[in-house]
Short mmCIF file of C-alpha atoms in Angstrom, two decimals:
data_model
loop_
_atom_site.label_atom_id
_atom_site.label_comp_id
_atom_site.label_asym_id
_atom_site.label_seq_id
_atom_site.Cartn_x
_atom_site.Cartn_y
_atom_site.Cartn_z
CA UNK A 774 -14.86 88.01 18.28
CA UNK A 775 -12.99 87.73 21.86
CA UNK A 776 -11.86 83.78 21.21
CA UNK A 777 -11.67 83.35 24.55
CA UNK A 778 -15.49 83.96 26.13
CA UNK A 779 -16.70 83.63 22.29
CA UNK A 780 -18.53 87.53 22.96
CA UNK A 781 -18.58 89.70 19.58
CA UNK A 782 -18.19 93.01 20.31
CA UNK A 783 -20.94 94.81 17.93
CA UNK A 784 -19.79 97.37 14.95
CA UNK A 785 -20.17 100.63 17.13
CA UNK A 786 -22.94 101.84 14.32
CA UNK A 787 -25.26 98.77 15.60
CA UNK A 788 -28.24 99.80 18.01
CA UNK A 789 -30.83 97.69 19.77
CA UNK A 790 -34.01 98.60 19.14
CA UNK A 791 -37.04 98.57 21.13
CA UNK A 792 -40.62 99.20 19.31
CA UNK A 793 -44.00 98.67 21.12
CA UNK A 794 -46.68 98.29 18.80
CA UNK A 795 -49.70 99.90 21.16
CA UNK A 796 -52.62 98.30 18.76
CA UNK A 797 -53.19 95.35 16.96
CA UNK A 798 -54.06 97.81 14.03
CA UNK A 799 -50.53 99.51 14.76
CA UNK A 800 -48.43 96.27 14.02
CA UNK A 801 -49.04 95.78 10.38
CA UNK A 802 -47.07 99.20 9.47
CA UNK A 803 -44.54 98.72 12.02
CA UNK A 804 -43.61 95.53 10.17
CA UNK A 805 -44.04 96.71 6.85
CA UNK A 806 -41.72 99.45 8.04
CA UNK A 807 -38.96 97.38 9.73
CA UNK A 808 -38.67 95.27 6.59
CA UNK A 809 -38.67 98.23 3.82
CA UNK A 810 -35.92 99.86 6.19
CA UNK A 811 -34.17 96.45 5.41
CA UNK A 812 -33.99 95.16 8.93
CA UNK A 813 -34.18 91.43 8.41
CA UNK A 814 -34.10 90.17 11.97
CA UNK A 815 -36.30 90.81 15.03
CA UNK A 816 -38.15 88.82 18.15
CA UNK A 817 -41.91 89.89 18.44
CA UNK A 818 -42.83 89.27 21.59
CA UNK A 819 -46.61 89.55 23.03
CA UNK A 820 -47.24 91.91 25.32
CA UNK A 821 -50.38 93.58 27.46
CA UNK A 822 -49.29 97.41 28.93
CA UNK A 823 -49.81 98.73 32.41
CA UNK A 824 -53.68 99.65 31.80
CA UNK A 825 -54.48 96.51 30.86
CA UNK A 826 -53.02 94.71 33.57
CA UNK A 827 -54.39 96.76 36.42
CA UNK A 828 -57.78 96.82 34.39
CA UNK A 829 -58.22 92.60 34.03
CA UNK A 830 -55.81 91.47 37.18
CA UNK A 831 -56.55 94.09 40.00
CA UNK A 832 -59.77 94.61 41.02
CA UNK A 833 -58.74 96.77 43.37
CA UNK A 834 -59.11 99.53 40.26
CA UNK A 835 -62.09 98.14 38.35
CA UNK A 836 -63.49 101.26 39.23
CA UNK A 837 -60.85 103.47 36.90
CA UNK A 838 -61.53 100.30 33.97
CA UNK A 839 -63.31 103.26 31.85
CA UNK A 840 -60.60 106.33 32.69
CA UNK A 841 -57.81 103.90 31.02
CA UNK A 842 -57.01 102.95 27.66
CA UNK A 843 -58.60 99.95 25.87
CA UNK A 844 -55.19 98.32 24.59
CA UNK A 845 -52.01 98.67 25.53
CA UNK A 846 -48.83 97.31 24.75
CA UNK A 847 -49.90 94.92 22.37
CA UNK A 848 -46.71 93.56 20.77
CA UNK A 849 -42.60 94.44 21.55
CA UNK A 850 -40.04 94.24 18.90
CA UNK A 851 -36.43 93.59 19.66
CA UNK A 852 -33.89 93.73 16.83
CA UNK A 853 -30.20 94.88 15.97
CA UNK A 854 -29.71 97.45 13.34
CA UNK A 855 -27.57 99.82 12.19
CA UNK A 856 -28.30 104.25 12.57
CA UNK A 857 -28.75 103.80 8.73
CA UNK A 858 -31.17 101.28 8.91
CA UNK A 859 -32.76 103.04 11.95
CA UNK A 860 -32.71 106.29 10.75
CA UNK A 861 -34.81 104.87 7.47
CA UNK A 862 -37.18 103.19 10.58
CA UNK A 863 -37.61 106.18 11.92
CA UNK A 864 -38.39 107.89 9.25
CA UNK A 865 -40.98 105.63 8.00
CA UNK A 866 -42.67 105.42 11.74
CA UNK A 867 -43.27 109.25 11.48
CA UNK A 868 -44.94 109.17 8.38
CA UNK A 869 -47.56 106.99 10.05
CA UNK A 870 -50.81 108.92 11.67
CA UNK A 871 -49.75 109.11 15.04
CA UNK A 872 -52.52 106.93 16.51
CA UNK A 873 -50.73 104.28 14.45
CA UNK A 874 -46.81 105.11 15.51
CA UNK A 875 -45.35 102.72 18.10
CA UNK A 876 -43.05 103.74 20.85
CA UNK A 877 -39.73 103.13 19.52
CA UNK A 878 -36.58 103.45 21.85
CA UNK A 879 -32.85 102.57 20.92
CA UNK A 880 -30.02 102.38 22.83
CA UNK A 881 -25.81 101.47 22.31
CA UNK A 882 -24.74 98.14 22.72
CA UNK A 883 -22.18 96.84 24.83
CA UNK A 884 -21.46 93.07 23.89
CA UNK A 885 -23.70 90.87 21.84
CA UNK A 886 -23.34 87.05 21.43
CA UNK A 887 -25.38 84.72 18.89
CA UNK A 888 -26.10 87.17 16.56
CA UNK A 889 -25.83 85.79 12.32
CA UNK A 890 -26.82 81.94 13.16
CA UNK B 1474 -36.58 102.72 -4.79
CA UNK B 1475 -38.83 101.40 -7.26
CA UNK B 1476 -37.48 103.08 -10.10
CA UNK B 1477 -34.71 100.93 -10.49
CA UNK B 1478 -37.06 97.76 -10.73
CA UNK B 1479 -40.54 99.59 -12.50
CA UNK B 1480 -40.81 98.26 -16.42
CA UNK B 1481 -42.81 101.39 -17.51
CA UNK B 1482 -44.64 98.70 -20.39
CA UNK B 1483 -46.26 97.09 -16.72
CA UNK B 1484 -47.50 99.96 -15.68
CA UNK B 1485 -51.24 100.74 -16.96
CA UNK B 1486 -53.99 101.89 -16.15
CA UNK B 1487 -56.46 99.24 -18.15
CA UNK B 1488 -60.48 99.70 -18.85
CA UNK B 1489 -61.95 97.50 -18.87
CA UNK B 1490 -60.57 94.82 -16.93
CA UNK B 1491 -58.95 92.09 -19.02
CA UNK B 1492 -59.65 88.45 -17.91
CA UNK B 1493 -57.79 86.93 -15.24
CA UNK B 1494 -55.46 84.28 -17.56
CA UNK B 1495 -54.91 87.07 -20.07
CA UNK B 1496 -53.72 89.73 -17.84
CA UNK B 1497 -51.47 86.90 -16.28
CA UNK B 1498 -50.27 85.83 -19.48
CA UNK B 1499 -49.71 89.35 -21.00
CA UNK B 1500 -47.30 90.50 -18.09
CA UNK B 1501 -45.35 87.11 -17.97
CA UNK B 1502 -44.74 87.99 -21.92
CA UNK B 1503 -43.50 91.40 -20.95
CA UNK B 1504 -41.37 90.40 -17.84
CA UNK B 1505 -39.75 86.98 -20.03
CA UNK B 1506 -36.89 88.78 -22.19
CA UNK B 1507 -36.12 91.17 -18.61
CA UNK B 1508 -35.66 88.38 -16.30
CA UNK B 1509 -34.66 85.96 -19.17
CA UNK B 1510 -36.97 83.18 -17.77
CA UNK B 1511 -39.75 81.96 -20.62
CA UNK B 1512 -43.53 83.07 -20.24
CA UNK B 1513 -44.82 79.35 -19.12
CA UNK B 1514 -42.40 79.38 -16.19
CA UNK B 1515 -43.59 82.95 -15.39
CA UNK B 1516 -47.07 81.85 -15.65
CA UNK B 1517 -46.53 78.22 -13.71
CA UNK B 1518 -44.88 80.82 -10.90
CA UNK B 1519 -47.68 82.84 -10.11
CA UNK B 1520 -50.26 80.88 -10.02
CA UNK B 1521 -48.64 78.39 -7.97
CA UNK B 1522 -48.30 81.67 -6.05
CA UNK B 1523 -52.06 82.39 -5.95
CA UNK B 1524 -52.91 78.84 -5.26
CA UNK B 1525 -50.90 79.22 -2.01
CA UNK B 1526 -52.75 81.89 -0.55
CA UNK B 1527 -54.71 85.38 -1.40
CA UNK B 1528 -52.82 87.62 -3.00
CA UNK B 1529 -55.17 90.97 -2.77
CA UNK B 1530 -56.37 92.89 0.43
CA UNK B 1531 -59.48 94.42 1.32
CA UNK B 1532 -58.34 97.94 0.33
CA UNK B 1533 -58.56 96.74 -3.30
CA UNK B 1534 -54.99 96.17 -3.57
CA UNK B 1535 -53.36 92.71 -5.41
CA UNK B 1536 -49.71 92.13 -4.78
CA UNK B 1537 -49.23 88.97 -7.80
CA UNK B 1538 -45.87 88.00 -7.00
CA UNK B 1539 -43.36 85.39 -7.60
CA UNK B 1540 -39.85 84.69 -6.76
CA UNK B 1541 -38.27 82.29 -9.58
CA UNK B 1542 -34.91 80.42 -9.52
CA UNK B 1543 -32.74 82.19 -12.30
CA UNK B 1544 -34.39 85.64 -12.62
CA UNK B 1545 -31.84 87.58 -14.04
CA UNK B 1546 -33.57 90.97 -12.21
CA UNK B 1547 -36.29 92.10 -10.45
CA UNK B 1548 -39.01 93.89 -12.29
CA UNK B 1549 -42.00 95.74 -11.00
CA UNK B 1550 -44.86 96.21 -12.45
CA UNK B 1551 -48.52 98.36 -11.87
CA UNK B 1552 -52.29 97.97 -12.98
CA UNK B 1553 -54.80 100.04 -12.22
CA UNK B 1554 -57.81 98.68 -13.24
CA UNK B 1555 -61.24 100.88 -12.60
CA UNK B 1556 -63.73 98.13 -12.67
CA UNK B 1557 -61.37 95.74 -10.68
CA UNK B 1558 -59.75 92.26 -11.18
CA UNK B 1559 -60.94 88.75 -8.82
CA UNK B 1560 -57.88 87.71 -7.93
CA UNK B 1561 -59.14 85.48 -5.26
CA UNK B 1562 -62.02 84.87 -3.64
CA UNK B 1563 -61.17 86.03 0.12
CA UNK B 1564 -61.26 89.80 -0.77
CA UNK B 1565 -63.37 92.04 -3.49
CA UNK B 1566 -61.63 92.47 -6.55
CA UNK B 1567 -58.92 94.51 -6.74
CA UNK B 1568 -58.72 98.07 -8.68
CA UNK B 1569 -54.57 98.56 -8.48
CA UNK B 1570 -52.24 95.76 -9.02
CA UNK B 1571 -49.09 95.40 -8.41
CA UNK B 1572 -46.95 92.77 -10.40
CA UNK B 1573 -43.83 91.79 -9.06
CA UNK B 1574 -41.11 89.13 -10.59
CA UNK B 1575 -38.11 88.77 -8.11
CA UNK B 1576 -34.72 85.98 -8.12
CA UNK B 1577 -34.94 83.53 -5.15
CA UNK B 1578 -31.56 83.98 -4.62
CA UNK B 1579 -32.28 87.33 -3.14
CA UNK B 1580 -35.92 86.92 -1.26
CA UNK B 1581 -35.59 90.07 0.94
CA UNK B 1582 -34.95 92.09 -1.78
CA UNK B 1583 -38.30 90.67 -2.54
CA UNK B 1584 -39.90 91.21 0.66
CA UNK B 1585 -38.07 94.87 0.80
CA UNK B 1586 -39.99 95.98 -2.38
CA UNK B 1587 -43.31 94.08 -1.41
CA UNK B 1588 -42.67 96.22 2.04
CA UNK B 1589 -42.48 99.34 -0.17
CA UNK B 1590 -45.25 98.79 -2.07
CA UNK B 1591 -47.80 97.78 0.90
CA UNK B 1592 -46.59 101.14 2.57
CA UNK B 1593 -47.64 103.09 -0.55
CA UNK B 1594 -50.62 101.19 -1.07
CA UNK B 1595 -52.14 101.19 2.56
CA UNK B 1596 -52.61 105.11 2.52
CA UNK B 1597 -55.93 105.71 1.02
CA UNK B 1598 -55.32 108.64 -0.54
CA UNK B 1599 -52.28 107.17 -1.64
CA UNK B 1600 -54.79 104.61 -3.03
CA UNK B 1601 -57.03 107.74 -4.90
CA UNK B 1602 -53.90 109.45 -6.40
CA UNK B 1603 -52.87 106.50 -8.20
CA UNK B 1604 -56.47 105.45 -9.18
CA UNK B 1605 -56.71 109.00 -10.24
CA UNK B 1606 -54.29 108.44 -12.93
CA UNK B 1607 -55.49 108.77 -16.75
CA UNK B 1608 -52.82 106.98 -18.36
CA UNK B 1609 -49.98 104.59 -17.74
CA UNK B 1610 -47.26 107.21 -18.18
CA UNK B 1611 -49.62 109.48 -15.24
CA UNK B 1612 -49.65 106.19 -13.46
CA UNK B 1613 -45.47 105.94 -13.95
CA UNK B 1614 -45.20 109.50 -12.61
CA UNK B 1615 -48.02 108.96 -9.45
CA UNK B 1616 -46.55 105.87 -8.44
CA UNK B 1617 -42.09 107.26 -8.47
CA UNK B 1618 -43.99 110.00 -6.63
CA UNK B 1619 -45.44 107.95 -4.15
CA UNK B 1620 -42.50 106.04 -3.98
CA UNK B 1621 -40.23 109.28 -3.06
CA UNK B 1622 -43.06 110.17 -0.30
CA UNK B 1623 -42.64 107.02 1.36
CA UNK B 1624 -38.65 106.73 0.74
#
């Protein structure tokens, strides 16, 4: 912890994690996942994708409604984790039919404050 | 995993179904002298559990869990039972259940191995292979199997 701007600088095998659960039917493994790889923190946040934006807000494309998919984007999960614990995630997410796998993205982290409250 | 935590006496495959309060009571004597907790504590634990919501799924599948102050360790357990068990009324009854016993000093080791086991269990032919099993030593070996698939 820098004790002057209170910033923790993150153990450098800590990722953040990005998972977008596509379907509602998609979300229940991705959970089930998250917590058997022993991640015990994470913000769900709802979500709609692209298609389902330009399909119920622009009507300017109404015509395409039937060319794009029916859900998209349905939930995003943030969370810290370690490679281990990611690695295990990973794992885990391919095992899943891949109708069912959610896009999952990590990337380093810099600085991270308010973590272990 | 689940090796560590599986008490090979829980797991069995059991035809026909015993009643609901016997089944309870016959795993709570079985888990007692692991977690060192008595059998009416055990009991009082999971069905304050089931009173607090349904413990089975549609698939079939009955996760009857509890997580009691003092449990020395964790200790798994499996059923399958052909002609099913009515754990609650919110789902049909359930042909495999899982038993599960855990410390609540240490809930997400809890919630780890209830993650494990709904991974297992939500892959129906996951779900036939362990159904499949003849006996409860079959049942030991489908289920470590399982676990190693999903691990």
């Amino acid at each position: 912890m820098d004790s002057a701007t209170n910033i923790e600088r993150p153990a450098r095998n800590e990722r953040l994690l990005i998972l977008v659960a596509r379907t509602e039917e998609s979300f229940d493994p991705l959970v089930t996942a998250l917590l058997d790889a022993n991640i015990q923190g994470a913000t769900v946040l709802e979500s709609r994708g692209l298609g389902t934006i330009i399909r119920s807000e622009m009507p300017i494309f109404a015509g395409l409604a039937a060319l794009l998919p029916q859900s998209t984007g349905n939930r995003v999960v943030l969370s810290i984790a370690t490679r281990a614990q990611i690695d295990d995630l990973m794992r885990f997410l391919s095992q899943l039919p891949i109708e069912r796998r959610p896009i999952a993205v990590t990337l380093p982290l810099e600085t991270v404050m308010g973590l272990g409250l | 995993m689940l090796n560590e935590f599986l008490n090979s006496k829980l797991v069995q495959r059991l035809d026909p179904s015993p009643e609901i309060n016997s089944f309870i009571r016959s795993v709570c004597q079985e888990v007692s002298a692991d977690v060192g907790l008595a059998e009416t504590t055990l009991e009082q634990a999971f069905l304050a559990r089931m009173r607090s919501g349904s413990v089975s799924t549609p698939e079939g599948v009955a996760f009857l869990h509890a997580v009691v102050v003092g449990a020395k360790k964790t200790v798994v357990g499996c059923c399958v039972m052909p002609k099913g068990l009515l754990l609650d009324y919110t789902n049909p009854p359930a042909d495999i259940i899982f038993t599960l016993v855990g410390n609540s000093a240490t809930p997400w080791q809890h919630v780890r191995l209830l993650a494990r086991l709904s991974r297992i269990s939500s892959d129906g032919e996951a779900r036939k292979r362990l159904k499949s099993a003849a006996t409860g030593a079959d049942l030991l070996a489908a289920l470590l199997e399982e676990d190693k698939r999903h691990g």
